[in-house]
Protein backbone atom coordinates (compact mmCIF):
# COMPACT_ATOMS: atom_id res chain seq x y z
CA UNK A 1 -15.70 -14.52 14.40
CA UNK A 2 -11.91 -14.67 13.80
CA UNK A 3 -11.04 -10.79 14.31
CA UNK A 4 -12.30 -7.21 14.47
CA UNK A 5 -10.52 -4.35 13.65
CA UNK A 6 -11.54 -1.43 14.93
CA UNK A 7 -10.66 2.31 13.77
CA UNK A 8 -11.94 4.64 16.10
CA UNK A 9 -10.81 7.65 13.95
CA UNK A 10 -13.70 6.50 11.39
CA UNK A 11 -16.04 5.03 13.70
CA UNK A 12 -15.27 2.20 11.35
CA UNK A 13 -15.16 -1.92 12.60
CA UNK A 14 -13.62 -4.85 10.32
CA UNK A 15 -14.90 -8.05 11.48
CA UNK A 16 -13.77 -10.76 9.94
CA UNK A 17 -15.23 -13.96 9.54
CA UNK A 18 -14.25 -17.87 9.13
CA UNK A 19 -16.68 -18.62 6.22
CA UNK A 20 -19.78 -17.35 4.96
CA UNK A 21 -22.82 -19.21 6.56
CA UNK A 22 -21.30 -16.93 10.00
CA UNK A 23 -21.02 -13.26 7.92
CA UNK A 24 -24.69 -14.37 6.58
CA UNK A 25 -25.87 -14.76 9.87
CA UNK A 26 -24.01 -11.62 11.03
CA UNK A 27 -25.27 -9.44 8.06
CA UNK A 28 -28.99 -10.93 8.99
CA UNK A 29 -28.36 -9.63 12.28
CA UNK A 30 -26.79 -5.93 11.89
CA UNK A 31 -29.97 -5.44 9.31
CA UNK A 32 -32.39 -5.32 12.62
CA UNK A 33 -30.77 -1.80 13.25
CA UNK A 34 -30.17 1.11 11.54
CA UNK A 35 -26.36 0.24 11.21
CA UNK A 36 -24.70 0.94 7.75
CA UNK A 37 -22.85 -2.75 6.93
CA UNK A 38 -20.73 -3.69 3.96
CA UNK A 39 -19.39 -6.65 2.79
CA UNK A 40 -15.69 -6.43 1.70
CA UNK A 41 -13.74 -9.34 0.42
CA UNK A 42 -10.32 -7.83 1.96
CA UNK A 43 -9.22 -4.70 4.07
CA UNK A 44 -6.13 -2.59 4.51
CA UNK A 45 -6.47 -2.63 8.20
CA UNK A 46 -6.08 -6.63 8.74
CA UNK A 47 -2.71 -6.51 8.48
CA UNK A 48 -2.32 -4.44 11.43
CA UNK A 49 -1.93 -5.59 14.98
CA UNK A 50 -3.56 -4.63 17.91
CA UNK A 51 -2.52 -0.53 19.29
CA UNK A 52 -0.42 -0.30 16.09
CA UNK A 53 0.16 3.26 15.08
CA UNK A 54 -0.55 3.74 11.63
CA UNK A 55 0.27 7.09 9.07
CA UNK A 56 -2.01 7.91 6.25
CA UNK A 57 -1.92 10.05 3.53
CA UNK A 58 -5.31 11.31 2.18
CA UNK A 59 -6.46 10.34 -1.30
CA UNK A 60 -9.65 12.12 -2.31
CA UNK A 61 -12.09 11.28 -0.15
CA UNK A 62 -9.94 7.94 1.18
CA UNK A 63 -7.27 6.77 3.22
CA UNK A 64 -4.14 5.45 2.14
CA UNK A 65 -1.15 4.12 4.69
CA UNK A 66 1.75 5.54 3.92
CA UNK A 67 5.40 3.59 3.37
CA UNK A 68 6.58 2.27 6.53
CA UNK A 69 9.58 3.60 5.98
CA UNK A 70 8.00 7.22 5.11
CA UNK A 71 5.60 6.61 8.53
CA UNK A 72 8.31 6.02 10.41
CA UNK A 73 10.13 9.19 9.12
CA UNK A 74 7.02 11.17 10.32
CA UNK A 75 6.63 9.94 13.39
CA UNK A 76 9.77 11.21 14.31
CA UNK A 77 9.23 14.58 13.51
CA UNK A 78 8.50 16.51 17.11
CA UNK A 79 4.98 18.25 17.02
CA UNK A 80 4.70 21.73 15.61
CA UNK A 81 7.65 21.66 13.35
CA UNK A 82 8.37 21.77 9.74
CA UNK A 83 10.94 19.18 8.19
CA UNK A 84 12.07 18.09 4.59
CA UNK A 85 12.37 14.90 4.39
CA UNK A 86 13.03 12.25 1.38
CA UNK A 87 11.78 8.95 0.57
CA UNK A 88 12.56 7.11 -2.57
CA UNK A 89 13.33 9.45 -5.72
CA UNK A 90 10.56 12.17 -3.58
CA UNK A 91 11.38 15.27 -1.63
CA UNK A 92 8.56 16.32 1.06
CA UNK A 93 7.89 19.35 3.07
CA UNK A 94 6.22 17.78 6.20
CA UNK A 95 4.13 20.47 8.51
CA UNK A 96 3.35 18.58 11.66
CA UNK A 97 0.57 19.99 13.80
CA UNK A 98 0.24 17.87 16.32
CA UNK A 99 1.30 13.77 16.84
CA UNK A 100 -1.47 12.67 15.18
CA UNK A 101 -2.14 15.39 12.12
CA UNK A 102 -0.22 17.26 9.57
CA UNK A 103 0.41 18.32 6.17
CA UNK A 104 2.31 17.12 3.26
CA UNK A 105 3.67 18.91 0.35
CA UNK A 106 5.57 17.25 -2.56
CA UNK A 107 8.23 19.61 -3.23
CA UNK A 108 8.34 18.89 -7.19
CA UNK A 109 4.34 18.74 -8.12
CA UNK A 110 3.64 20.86 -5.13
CA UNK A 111 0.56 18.93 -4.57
CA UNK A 112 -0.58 18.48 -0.85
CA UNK A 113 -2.18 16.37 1.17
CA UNK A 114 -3.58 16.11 4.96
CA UNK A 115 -1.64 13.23 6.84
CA UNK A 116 -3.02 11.68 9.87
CA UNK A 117 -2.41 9.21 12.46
CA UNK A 118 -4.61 6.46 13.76
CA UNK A 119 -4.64 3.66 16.03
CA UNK A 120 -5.62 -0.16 15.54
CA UNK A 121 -7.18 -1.85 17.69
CA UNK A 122 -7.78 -5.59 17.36
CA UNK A 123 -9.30 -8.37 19.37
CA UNK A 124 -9.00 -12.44 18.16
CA UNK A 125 -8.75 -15.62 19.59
CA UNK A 126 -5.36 -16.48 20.87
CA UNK A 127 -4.98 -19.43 18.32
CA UNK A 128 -5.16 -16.46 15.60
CA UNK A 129 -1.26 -15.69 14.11
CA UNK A 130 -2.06 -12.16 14.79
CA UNK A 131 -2.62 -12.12 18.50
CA UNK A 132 1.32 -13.39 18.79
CA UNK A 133 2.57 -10.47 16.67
CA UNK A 134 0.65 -8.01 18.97
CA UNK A 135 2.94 -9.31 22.00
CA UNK A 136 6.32 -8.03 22.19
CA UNK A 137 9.09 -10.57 23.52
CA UNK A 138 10.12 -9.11 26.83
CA UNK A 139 14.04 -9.73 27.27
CA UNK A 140 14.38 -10.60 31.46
CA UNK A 141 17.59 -10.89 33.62
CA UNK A 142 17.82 -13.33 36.13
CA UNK A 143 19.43 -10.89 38.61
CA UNK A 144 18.98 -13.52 42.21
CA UNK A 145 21.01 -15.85 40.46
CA UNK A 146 23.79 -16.16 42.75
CA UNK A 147 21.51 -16.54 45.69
CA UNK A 148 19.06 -18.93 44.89
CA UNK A 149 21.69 -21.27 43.11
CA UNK A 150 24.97 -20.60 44.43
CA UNK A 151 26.86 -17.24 45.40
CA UNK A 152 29.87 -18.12 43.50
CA UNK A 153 28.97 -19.12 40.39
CA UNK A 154 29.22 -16.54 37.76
CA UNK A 155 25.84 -14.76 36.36
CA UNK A 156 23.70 -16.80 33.97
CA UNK A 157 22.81 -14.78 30.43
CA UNK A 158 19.67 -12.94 29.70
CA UNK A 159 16.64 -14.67 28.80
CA UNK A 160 14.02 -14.54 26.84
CA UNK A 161 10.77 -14.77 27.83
CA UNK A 162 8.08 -14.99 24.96
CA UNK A 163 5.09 -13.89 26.16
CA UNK A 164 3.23 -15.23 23.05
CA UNK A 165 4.16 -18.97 23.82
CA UNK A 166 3.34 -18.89 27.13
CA UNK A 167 0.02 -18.04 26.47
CA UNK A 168 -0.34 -20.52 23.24
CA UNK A 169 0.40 -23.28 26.05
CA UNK A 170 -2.02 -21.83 28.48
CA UNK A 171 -4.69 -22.27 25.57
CA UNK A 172 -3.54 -25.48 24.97
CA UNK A 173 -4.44 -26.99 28.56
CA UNK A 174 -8.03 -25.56 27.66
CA UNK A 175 -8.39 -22.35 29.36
CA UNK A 176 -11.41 -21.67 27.10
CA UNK A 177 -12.31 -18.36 28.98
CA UNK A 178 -9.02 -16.67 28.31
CA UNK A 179 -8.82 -17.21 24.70
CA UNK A 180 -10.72 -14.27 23.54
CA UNK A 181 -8.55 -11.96 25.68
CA UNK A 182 -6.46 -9.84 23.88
CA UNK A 183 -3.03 -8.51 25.87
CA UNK A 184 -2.54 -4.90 24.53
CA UNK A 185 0.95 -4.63 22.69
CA UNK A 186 2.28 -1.61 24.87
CA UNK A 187 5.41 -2.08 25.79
CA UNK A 188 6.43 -2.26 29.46
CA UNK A 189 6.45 1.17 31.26
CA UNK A 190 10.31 0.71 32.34
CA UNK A 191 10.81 0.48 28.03
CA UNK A 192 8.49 3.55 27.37
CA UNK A 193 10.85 6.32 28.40
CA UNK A 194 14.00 4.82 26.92
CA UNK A 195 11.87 4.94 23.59
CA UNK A 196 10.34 8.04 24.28
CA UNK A 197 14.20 9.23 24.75
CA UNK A 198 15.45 7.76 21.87
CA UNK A 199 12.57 9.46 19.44
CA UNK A 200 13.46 12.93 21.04
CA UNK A 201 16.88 12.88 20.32
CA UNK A 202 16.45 10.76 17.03
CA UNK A 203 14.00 13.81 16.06
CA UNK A 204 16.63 16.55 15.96
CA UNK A 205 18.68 14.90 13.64
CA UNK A 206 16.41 13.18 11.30
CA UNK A 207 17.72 12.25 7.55
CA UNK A 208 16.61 11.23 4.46
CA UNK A 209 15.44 7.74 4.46
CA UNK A 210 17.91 6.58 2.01
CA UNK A 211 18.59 2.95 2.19
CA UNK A 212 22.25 2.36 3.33
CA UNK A 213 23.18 0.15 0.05
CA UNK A 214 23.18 2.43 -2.70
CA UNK A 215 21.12 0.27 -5.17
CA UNK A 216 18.71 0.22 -2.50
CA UNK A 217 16.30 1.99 -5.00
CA UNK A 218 16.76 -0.35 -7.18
CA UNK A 219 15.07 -2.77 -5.12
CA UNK A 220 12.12 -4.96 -6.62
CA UNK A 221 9.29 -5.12 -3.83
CA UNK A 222 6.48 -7.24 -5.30
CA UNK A 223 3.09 -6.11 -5.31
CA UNK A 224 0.93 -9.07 -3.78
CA UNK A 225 -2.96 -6.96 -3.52
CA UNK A 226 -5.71 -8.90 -5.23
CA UNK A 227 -7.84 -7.00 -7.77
CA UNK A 228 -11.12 -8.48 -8.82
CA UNK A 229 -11.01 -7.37 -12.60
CA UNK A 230 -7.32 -8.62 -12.67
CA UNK A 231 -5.27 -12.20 -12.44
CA UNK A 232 -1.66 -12.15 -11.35
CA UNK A 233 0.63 -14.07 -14.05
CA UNK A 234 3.00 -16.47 -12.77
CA UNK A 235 3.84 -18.01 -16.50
CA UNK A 236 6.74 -15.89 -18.13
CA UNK A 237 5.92 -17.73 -21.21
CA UNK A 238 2.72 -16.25 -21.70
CA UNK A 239 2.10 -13.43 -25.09
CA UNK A 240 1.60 -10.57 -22.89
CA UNK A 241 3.87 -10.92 -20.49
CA UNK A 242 6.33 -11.98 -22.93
CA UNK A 243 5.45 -8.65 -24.75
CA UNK A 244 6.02 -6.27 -21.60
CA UNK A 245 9.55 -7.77 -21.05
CA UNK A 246 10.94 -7.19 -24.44
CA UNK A 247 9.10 -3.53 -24.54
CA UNK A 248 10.63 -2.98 -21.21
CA UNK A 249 13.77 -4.54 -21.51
CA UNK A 250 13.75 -6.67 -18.53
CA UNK A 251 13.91 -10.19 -17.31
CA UNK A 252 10.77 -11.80 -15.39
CA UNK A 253 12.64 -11.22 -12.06
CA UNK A 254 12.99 -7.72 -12.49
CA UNK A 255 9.09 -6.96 -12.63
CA UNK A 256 6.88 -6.54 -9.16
CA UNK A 257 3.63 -8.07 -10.37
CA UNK A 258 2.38 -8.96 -13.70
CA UNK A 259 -1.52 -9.00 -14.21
CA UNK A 260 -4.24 -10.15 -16.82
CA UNK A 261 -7.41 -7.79 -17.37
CA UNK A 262 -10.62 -10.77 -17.16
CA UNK A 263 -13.40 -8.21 -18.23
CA UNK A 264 -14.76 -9.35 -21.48
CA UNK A 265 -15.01 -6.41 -23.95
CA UNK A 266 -18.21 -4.28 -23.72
CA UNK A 267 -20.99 -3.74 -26.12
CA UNK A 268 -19.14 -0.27 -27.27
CA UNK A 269 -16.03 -1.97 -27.81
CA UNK A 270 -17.92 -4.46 -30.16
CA UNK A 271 -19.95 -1.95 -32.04
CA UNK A 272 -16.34 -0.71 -32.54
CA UNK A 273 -15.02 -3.86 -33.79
CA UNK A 274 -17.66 -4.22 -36.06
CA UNK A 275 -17.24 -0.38 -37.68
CA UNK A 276 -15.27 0.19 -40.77
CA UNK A 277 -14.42 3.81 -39.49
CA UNK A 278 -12.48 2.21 -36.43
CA UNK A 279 -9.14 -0.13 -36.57
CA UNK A 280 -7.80 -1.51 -33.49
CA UNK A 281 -4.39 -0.55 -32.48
CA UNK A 282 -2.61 -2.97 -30.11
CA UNK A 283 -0.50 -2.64 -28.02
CA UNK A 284 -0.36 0.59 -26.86
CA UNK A 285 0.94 1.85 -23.49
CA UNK A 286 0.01 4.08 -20.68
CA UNK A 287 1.66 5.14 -17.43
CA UNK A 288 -0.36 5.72 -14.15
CA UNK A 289 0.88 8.23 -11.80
CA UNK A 290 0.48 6.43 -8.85
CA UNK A 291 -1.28 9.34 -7.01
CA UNK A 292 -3.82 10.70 -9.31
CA UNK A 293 -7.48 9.93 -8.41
CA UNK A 294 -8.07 9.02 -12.23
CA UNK A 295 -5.50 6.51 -12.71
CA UNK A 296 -5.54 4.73 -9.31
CA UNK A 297 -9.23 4.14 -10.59
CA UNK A 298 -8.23 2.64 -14.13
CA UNK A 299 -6.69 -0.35 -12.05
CA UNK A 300 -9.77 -0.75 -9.99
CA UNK A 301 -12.01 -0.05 -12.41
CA UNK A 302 -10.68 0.79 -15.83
CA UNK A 303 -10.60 3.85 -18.21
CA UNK A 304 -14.68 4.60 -17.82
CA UNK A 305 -14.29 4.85 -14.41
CA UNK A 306 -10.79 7.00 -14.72
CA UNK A 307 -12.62 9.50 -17.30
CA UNK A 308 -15.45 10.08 -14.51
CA UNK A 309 -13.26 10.64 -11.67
CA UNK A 310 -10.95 12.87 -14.02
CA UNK A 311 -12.93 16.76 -13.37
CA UNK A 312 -9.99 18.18 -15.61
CA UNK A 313 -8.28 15.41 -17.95
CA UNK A 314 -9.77 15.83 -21.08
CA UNK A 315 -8.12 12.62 -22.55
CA UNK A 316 -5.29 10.20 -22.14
CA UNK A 317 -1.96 10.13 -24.01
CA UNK A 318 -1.16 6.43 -25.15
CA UNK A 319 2.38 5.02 -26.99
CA UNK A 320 2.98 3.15 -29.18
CA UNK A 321 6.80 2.20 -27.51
CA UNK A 322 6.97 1.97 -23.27
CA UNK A 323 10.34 3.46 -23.68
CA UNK A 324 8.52 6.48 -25.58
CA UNK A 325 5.54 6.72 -22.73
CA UNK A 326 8.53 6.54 -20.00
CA UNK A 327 10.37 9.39 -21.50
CA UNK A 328 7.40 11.67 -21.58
CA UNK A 329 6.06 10.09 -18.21
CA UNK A 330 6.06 13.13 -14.97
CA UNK A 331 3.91 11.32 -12.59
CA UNK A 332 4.67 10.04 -8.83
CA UNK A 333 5.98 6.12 -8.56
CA UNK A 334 4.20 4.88 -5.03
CA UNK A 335 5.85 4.46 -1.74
CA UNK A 336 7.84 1.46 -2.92
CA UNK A 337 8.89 3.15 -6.32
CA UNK A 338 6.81 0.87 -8.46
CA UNK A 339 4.71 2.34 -11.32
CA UNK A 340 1.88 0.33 -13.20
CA UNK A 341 2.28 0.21 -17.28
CA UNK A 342 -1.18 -0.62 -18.77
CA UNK A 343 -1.11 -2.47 -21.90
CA UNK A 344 -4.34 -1.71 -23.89
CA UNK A 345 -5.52 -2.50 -27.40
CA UNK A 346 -7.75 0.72 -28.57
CA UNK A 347 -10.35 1.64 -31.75
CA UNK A 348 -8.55 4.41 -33.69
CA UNK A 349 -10.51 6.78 -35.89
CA UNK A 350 -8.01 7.35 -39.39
CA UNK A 351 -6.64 11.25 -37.82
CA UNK A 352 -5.57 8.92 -34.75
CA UNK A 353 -4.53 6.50 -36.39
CA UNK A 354 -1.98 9.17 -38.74
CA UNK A 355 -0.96 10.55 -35.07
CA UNK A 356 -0.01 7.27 -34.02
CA UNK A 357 2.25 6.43 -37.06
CA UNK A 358 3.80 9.56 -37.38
CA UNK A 359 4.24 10.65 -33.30
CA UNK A 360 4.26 7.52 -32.06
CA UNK A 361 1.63 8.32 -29.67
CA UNK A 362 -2.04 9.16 -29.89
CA UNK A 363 -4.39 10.96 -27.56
CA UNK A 364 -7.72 9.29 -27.00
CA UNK A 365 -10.81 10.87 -25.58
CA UNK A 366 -13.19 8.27 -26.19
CA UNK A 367 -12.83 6.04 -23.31
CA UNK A 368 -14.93 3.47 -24.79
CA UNK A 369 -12.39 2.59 -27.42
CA UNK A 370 -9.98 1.21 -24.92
CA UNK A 371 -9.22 -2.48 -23.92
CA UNK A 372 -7.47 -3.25 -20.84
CA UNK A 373 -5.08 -6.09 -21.80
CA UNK A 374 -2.29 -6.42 -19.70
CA UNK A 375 -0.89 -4.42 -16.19
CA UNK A 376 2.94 -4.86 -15.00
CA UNK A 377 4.47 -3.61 -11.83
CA UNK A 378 7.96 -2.42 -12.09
CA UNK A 379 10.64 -0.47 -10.16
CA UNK A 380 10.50 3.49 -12.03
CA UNK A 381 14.27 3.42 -11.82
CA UNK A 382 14.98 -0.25 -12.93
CA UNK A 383 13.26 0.63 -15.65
CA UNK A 384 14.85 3.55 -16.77
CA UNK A 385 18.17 2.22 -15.90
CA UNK A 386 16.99 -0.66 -18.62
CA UNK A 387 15.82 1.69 -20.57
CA UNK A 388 18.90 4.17 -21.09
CA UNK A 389 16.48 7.18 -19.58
CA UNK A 390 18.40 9.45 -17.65
């Protein structure tokens, strides 16, 4: 067992395992009880160390953390009070119940969400990276100096004391009973009420969370997740990628993540192929907002799944130009400002295909005619900026 994650708010445990002959033998285990069990291949919460406080933003019927730079915003806000705050290019209205619930409402789309608060906890072997992070380094002051070394010589400087390393070395020497116990990541009580005092007064004056360099939003943060329908591109010099630069205008550098769709085209999109009422038009480009339910669901699972989780989107608007889709494009960036362009190639009955030629664009209802081709990551206002869209 190399960690578990526990969320009390769910009743919901990550354990994570070295390899899989030990989750086989813990799945064969959990089955002789009437435990629910599922195997993931990653989680949110394992990047989180132990009695880390954690803001989330509710998506549906799901959890999503919020920026850390948004949490952190939050957390400041004092209990039972209303605040607008800003993050990125957004402007929220924050209604704060209590310290671990509240309410957000995006001041432009007016759409709201609950917020919450949980807590991690975490247990793993002391030779696991994440049991240092969960120690703070204590700073100490050797204040009996002068007496235990010589009353006239002048005060030696702080040190530091890392807690972590001390107890890597105590593992070392084979102290095999202490390496499953976890130290909890509080900080000494002498540190909790100069914190405690510098949130209070921090609270009445809390400001936008504008960056203090003022291209700060033009910042590329790359988007590392894994998906399993998707493979990253590292090769600049492949067709697709090549083809989202020039539509986009940008260098390599200038993108967050650049992804290939590996699903094989289905037996609709064959029958399609093989039509003479259909012609395939390719490429053609589509923004995600980055929270609706239907488009965080083409990434995961493509334009089916989007259509189904869709109860009022009747059909999706495609371009032919990504400078065309960003100009007509209202939807949210996420918390690091990064929207997803999906590159598709899509079967076009002949009244789509005159929409196409003479909008430019082309709505498609038939999900089934799309191909997921190509995905890029990129900054909303890099790319305007490289676009010439004010």
């Amino acid at each position: 067992l190399a960690s578990v994650h526990l969320v009390e708010e769910d009743k919901t445990a990550v354990l994570r395992f070295a390899d899989q002959a030990s989750l086989n033998s813990a799945c064969e285990f959990v089955s002789r009880f009437q435990w629910r069990c599922k195997v993931v291949i990653d989680s949110p919460y394992l990047r989180y160390y132990d009695q880390q406080k954690v803001w989330q933003y509710q998506v549906s019927n799901k959890w999503a953390a919020h920026h850390a730079d948004m949490a952190r915003l939050i957390e400041r806000i004092p209990p039972r009070q209303d605040l607008i705050i800003e993050h990125g290019a957004r402007r929220y209205f924050i209604e704060k119940y209590n310290r671990q619930q509240g309410r957000q409402t995006n001041l432009r789309t007016q759409n709201q969400r609950m917020i919450r608060r949980i807590r991690i906890h975490v247990w793993a072997p002391k030779e696991n990276p994440i049991f240092a992070k969960a120690i703070p380094v204590i700073a100490t002051e050797e204040q009996f100096d002068s007496f235990f070394y010589n009353t006239r010589a002048a005060p030696r400087p702080p040190r530091e004391t890392n807690v972590a390393a001390s107890v890597a070395a105590a593992a070392g020497q084979g102290n095999t009973a202490a390496r499953f116990h976890l130290h909890r990541s509080e900080p000494p009580q002498n540190q909790i009420a100069s914190e405690r005092e510098k949130r209070l007064s921090a609270a009445q004056k809390v400001v936008p969370s504008q960056l203090t360099r003022v291209d700060s939003k033009y910042s590329v943060i790359g988007d590392t997740r894994q998906y399993s329908a998707w493979r990253a591109l590292d090769d600049d010099e492949d067709e697709d990628y090549q083809t989202l630069m020039r539509e986009c205008g940008m260098r390599a550098d200038a993108f967050s993540a650049v992804w290939n769709h590996l699903v094989p085209p289905s037996e609709a999109l064959l029958q399609f192929a093989s039509s003479g009422e259909y012609r395939l038009a390719t490429p053609l480009f589509y923004i995600a907002d980055a929270f609706e339910e239907q488009d965080v669901a083409i990434m995961e699972q493509g334009f089916v799944a989007a259509a189904a989780a869709a109860m009022d989107v009747e059909q999706f608007t495609f371009f032919g130009k990504v400078a065309s889709a960003m100009e007509a494009f209202s939807g949210d960036a996420d918390g690091d400002n990064n929207i997803k362009i999906f590159m598709c190639s899509v079967y076009l009955t002949p009244p789509q295909q005159t929409d196409l030629q003479q909008n430019g664009e082309v709505n498609v209802e038939d999900v089934s005619t799309i191909q997921l081709v190509a995905c890029a990551c990129v900054n909303v206002f890099g790319l305007k900026k490289a676009l010439a869209i004010e």
